[in-house]
Coordinates of C-alpha atoms in Angstrom, one line a residue:
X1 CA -149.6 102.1 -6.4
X2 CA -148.8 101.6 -10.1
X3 CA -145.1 102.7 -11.4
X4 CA -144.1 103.0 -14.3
X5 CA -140.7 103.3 -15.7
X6 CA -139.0 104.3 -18.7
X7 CA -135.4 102.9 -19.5
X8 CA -133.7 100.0 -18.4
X9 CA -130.3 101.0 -17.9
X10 CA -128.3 101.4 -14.8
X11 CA -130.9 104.1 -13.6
X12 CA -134.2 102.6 -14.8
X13 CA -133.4 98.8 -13.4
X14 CA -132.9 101.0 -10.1
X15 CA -136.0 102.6 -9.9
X16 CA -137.6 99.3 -10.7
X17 CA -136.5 97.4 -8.3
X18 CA -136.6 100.0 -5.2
X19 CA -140.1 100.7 -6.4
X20 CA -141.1 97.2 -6.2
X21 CA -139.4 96.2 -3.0
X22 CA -141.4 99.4 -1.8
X23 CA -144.7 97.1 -2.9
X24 CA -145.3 99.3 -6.1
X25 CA -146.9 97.3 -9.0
X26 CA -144.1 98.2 -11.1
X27 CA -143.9 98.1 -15.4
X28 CA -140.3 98.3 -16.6
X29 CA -140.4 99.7 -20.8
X30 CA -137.5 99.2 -23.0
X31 CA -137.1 99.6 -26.6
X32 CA -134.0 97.2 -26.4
X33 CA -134.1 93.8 -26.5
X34 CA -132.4 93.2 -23.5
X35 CA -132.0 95.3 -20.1
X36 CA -128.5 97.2 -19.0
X37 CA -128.5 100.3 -21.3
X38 CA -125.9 101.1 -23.3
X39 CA -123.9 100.6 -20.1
X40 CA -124.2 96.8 -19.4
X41 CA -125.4 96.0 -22.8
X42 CA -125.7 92.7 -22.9
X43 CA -124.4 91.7 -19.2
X44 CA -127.7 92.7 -16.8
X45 CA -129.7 89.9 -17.2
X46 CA -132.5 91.7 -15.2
X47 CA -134.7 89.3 -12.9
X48 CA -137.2 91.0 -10.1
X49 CA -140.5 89.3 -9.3
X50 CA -142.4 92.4 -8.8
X51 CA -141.1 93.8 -12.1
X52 CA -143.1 93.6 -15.5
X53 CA -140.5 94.0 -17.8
X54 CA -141.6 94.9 -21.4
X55 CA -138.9 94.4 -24.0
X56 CA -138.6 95.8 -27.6
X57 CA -141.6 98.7 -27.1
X58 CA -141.2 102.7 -27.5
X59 CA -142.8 104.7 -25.2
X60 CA -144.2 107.8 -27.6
X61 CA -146.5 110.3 -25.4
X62 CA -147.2 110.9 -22.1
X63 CA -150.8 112.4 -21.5
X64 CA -151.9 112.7 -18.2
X65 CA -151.7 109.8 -16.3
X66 CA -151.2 107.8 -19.5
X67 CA -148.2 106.1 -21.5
X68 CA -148.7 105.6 -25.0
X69 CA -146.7 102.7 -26.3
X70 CA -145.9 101.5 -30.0
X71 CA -148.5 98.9 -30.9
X72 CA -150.7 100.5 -29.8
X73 CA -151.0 100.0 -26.0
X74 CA -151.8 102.2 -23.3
X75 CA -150.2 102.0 -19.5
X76 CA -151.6 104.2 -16.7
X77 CA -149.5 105.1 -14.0
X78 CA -149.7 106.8 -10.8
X79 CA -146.0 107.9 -10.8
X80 CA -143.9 107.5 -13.9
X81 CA -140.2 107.7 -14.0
X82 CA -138.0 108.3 -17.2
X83 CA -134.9 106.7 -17.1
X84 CA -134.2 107.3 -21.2
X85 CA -130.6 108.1 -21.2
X86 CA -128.6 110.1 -23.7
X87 CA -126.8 109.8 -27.1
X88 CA -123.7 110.9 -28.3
X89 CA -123.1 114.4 -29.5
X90 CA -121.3 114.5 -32.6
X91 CA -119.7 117.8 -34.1
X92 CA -119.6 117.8 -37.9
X93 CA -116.2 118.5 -40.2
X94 CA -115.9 117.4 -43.7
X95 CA -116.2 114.6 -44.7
X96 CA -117.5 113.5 -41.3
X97 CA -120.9 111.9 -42.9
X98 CA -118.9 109.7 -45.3
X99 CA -117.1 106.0 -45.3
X100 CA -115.3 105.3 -41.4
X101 CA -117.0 107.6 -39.4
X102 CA -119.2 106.4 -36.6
X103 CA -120.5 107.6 -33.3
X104 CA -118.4 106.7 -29.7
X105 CA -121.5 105.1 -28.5
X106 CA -121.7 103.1 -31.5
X107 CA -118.3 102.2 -31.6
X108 CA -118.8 100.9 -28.2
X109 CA -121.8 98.7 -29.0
X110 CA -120.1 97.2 -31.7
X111 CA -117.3 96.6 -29.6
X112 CA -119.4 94.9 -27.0
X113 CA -120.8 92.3 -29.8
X114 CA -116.7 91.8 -30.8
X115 CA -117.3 93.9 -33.5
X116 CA -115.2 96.5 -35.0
X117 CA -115.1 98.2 -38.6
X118 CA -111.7 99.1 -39.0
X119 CA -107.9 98.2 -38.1
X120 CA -106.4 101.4 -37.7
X121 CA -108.7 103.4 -35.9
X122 CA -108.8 107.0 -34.4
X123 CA -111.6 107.9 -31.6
X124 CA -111.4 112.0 -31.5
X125 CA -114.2 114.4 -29.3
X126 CA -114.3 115.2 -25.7
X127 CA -114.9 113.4 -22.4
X128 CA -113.8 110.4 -20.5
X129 CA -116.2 108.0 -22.6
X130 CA -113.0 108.3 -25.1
X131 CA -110.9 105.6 -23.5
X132 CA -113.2 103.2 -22.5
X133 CA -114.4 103.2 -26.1
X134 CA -110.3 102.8 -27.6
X135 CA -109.4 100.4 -24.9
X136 CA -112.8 98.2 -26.3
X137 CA -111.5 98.9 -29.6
X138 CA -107.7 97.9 -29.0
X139 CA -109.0 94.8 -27.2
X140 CA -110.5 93.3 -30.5
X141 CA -107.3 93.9 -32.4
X142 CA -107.4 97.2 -33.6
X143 CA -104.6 99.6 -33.8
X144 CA -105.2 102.8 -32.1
X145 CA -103.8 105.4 -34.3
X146 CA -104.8 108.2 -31.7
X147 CA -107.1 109.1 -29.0
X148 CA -108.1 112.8 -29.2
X149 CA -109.1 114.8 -26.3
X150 CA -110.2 118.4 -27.5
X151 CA -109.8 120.3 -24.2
X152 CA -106.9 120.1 -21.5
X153 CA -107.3 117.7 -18.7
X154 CA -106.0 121.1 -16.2
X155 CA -109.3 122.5 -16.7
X156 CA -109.9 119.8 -13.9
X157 CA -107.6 121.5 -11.5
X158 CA -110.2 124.1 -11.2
X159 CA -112.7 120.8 -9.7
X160 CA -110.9 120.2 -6.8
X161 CA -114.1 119.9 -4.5
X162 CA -115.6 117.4 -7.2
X163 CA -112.5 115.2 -7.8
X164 CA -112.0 114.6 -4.0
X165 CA -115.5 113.8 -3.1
X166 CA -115.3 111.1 -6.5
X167 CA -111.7 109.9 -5.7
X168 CA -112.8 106.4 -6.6
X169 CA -112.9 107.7 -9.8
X170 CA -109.3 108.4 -10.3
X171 CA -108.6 104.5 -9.7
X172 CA -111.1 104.2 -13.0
X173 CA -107.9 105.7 -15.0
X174 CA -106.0 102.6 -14.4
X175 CA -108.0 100.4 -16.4
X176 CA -107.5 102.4 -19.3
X177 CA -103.7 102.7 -19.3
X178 CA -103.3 100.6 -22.3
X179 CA -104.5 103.6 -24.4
X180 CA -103.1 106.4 -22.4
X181 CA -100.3 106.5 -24.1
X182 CA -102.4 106.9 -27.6
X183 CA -104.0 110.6 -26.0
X184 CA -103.3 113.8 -27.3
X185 CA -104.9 116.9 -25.4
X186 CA -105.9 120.3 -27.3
X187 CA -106.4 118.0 -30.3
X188 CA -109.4 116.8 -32.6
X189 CA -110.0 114.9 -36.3
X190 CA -111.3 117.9 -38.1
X191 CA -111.8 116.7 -41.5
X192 CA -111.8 112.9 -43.7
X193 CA -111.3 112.1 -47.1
X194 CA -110.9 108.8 -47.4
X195 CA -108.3 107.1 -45.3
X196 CA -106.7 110.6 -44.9
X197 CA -107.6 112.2 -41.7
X198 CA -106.7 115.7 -40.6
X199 CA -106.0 116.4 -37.2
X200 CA -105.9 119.5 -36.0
X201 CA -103.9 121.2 -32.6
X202 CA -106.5 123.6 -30.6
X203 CA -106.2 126.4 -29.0
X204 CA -108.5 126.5 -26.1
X205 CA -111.4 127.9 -27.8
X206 CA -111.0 124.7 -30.1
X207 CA -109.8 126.6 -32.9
X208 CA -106.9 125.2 -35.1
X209 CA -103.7 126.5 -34.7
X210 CA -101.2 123.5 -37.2
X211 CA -102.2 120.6 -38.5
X212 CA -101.0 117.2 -39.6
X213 CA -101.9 113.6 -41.8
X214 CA -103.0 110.5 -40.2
X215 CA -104.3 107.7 -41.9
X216 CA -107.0 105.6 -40.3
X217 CA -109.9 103.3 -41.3
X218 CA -112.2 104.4 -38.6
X219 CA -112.8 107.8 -37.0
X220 CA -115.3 107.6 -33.9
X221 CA -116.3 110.9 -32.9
X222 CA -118.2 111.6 -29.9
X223 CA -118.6 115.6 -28.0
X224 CA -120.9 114.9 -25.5
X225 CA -124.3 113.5 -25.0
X226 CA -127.8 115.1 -25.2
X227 CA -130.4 113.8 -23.1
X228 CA -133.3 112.0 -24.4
X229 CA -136.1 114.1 -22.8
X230 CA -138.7 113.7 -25.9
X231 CA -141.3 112.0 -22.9
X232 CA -141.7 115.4 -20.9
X233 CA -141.0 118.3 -23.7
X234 CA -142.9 120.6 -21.0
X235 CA -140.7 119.7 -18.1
X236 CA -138.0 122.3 -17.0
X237 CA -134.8 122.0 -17.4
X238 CA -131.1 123.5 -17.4
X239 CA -128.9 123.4 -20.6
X240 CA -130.8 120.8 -22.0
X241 CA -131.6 118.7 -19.3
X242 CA -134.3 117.7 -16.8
X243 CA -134.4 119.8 -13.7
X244 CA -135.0 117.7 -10.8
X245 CA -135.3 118.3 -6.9
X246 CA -133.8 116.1 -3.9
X247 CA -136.4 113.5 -4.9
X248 CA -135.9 113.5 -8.5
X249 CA -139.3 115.1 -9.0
X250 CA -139.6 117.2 -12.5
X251 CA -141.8 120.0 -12.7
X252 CA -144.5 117.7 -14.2
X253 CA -146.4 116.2 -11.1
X254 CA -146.1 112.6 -10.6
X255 CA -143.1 112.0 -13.1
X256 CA -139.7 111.8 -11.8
X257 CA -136.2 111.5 -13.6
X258 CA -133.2 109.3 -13.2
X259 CA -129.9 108.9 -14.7
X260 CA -127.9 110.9 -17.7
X261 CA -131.5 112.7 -18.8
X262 CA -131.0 114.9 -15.5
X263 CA -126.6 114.9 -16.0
X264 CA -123.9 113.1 -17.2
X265 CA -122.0 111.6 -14.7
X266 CA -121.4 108.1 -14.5
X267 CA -123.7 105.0 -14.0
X268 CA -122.8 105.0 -10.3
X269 CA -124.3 108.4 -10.3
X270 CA -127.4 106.7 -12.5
X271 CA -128.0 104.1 -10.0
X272 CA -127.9 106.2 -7.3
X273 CA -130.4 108.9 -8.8
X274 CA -132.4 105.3 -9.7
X275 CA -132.9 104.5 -6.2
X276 CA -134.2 107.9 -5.2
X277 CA -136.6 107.9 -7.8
X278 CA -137.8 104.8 -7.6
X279 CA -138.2 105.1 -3.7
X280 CA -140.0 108.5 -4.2
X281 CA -142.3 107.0 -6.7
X282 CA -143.1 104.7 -5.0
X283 CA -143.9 107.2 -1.8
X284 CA -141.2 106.2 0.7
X285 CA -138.5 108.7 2.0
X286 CA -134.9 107.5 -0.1
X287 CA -132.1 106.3 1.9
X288 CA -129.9 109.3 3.5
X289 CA -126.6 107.6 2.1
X290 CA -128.3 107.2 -1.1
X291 CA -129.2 110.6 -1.1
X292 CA -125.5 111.9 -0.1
X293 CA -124.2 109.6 -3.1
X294 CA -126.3 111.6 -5.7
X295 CA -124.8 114.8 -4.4
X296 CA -121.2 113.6 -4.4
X297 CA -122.5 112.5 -8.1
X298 CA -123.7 115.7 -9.5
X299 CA -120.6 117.5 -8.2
X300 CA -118.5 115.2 -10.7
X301 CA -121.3 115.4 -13.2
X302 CA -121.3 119.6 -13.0
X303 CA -117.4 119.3 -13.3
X304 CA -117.3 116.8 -16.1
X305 CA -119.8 119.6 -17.8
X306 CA -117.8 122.4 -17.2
X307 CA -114.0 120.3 -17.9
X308 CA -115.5 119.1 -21.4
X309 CA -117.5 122.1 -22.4
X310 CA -118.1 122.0 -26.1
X311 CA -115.9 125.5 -27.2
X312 CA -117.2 127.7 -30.2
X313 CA -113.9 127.7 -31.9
X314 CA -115.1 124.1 -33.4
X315 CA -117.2 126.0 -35.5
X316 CA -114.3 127.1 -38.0
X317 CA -113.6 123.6 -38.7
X318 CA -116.5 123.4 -41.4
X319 CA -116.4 124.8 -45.3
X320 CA -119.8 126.1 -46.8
X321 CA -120.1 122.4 -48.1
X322 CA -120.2 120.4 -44.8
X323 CA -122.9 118.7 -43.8
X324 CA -124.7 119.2 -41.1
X325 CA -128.2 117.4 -41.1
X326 CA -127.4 113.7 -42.8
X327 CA -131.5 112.8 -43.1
X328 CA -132.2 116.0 -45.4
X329 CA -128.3 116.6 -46.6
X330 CA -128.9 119.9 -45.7
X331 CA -124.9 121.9 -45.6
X332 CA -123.4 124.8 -44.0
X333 CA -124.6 127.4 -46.5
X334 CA -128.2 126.3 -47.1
X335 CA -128.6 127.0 -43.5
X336 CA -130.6 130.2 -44.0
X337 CA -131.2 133.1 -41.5
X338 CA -134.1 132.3 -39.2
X339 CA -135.5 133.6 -35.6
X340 CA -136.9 130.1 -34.3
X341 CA -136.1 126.8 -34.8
X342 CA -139.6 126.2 -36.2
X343 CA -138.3 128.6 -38.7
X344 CA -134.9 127.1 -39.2
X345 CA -136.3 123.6 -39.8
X346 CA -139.2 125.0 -42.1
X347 CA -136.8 127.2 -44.7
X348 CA -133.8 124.7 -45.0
X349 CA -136.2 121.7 -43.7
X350 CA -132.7 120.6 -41.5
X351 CA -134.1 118.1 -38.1
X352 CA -137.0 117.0 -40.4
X353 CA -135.6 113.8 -41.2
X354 CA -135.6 110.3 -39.8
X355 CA -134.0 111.1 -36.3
X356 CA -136.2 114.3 -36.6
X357 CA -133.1 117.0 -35.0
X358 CA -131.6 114.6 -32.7
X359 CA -128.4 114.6 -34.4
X360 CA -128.4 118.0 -36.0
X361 CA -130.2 120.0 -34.2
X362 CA -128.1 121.2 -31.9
X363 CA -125.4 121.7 -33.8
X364 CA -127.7 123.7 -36.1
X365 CA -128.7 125.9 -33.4
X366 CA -125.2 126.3 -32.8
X367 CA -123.7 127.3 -35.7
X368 CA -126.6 130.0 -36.5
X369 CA -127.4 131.2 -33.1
X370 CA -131.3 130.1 -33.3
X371 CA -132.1 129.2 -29.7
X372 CA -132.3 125.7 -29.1
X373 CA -135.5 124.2 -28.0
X374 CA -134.8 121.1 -26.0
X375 CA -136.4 118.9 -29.2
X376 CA -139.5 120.0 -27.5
X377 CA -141.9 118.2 -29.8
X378 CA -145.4 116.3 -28.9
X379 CA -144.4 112.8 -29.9
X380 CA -141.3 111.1 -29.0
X381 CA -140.7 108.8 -31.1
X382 CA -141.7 108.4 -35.1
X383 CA -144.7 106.6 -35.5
X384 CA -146.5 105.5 -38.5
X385 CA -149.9 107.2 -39.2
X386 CA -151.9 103.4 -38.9
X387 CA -150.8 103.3 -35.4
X388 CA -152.4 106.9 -34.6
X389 CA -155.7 105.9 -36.1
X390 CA -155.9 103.0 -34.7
X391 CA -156.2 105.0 -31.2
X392 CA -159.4 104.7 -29.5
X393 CA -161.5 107.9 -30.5
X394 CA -162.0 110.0 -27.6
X395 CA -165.7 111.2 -26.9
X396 CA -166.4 114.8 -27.1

């Protein structure tokens, strides 16, 4: 039996090892140096006899029974699991693609090297990701102007099922206490010139209702994540991310999903949905408590969804001018009036830069009401045109 898995975070070390335990030939693919994800970055040091772990290679197509990898090299697999994780959603504003504004998640992985870029720093968006990433920040020194929580936290008195079956949650609170005090609710950064940052009071559509000066070096931004479901652009899903059944099959046979590309919630919830995969991969039954954890999971990762929902109102923060695709510097008014996304990107050529929509996109979609398409397209990662033609020719 020959798994093959795609990530090595919390979910894909999972699925690894239970596959392998399970007797599974087992190939682990990373495109980071170094396994743990953006989650243990650094700190996983990832050791399992029965697990080929290859380091520094992108997976770009799945055909059949086949990985294609950068180099090129093909794997085949009998049951493939992605385990690809997410990347942060970002909202534009002015002045949001200039000088001091970075990304949650990549504030984080500076963090995690001891690096920050700024000593007064403001991290703004939605989401409990927010204070782990200013508590990282404040313990290398910065000063945490603010911490910026667009929504109210009693949209989580409507969870009360989800909260009580994740109570160890709550307990996760603690450790951030040193930047609680820094957190402002109903509130976002909605424009930066400069060192001058404007931050705006919401109402609960995230419109503004007053706002006020700060001055900050740094602004990390982070709304949200979007899976990284490039692998399986066929696969079904549910606002944007893989739909998955008690075993973490997709609809595509043989390939199962793990971690945030199915939900965000958590890398306990990750792990969990790991273990089922990796198990089911590998043709055993999952463990029943292993199975109950990932239900307890996605009932936090449902609530988290519906808590930090991503309101409409943010579109008022953007003038004509803003940018909203950084590759092609495409702005709010050359955003022309389209039916597709095929057609969006084709008459104000907006995803058809380097990260190819996975920054813009959905915010594009977004702000003109073109359907999103799940960045549906055939190959998964760029890839120079030598690599494709070096490709074995197939025989007709």
């Amino acid at each position: 039996m020959r798994v093959v898995v795609v990530g090595a975070g919390p979910a894909g070390m999972a699925a690894a090892r239970t596959a392998a335990d399970a007797g599974a030939e087992v190939t682990m693919v990373d495109s980071e140096p170094d396994a743990g994800g953006q989650y243990l970055r650094g700190r996983a040091r990832f050791e399992h006899s029965g697990v080929t772990h290859l380091k520094n290679v992108e997976a770009w197509l799945v055909e059949g029974d086949t990985l294609h990898l950068r180099g090129p090299r093909q794997l085949r697999f009998d049951a493939l699991v992605i385990a690809t994780g997410a990347y942060d959603r970002p909202l534009p504003f002015p002045g949001w693609d200039g000088p001091g504004v970075i990304t949650a998640g990549a504030a984080q992985a500076l963090a995690k090297q001891g690096v920050t870029l700024g000593e007064r720093v403001i991290v703004s968006g939605t989401g409990p990701f927010l204070l782990p990433v200013a508590t990282a920040l404040q313990d290398l020194g910065a000063t945490i102007v603010g911490v910026y929580e667009a929504n109210s936290p009693a949209r989580w008195l409507r969870e009360p099922r989800a909260v009580l079956a994740n109570r160890h949650k709550i307990s996760e609170l603690a450790s951030y206490r040193k930047v609680l005090s820094r957190l402002e609710t109903r509130t976002a950064v909605i424009a930066k010139h400069g060192s001058r940052v404007t931050v705006a009071k919401l109402d609960r559509h995230w419109r503004p209702v007053s706002h006020r000066t700060e001055h900050a070096d740094l602004v990390c931004i982070g709304h949200g994540f979007l899976p990284r479901t490039d692998l399986v652009p066929n696969a079904k899903r549910t606002n944007d991310f893989l739909d998955v059944d008690e075993r973490q099959q997709t609809s595509v046979e043989g390939v199962y999903a793990a971690g945030e590309v199915t939900g965000i919630g958590g890398a306990d919830l990750a792990e969990a949905e790991g273990v089922v995969a990796g198990a089911a991969a590998a043709g055993l039954e999952p463990p029943a408590e292993v199975l109950d954890a990932v239900r307890r999971g996605r009932l936090f990762a449902r609530a988290l969804a519906r808590a930090h929902a991503i309101q409409p109102g943010w579109r008022t923060w953007l003038s004509p001018d803003t940018t909203v695709c950084r590759c092609e510097k495409v702005s709010l008014e050359d955003l022309a009036d389209a039916t597709g996304m095929r057609e969006l990107k084709l008459t104000s050529r907006v995803a058809m830069g380097r990260c190819q929509g996975r920054i813009c996109a959905r915010n594009a979609s977004d702000l003109t009401g073109v359907p999103f398409d799940g960045q549906r397209r055939v190959i998964a990662v760029p890839i120079p045109l030598g690599e494709l033609a070096e490709l074995p020719e197939e025989e007709s």
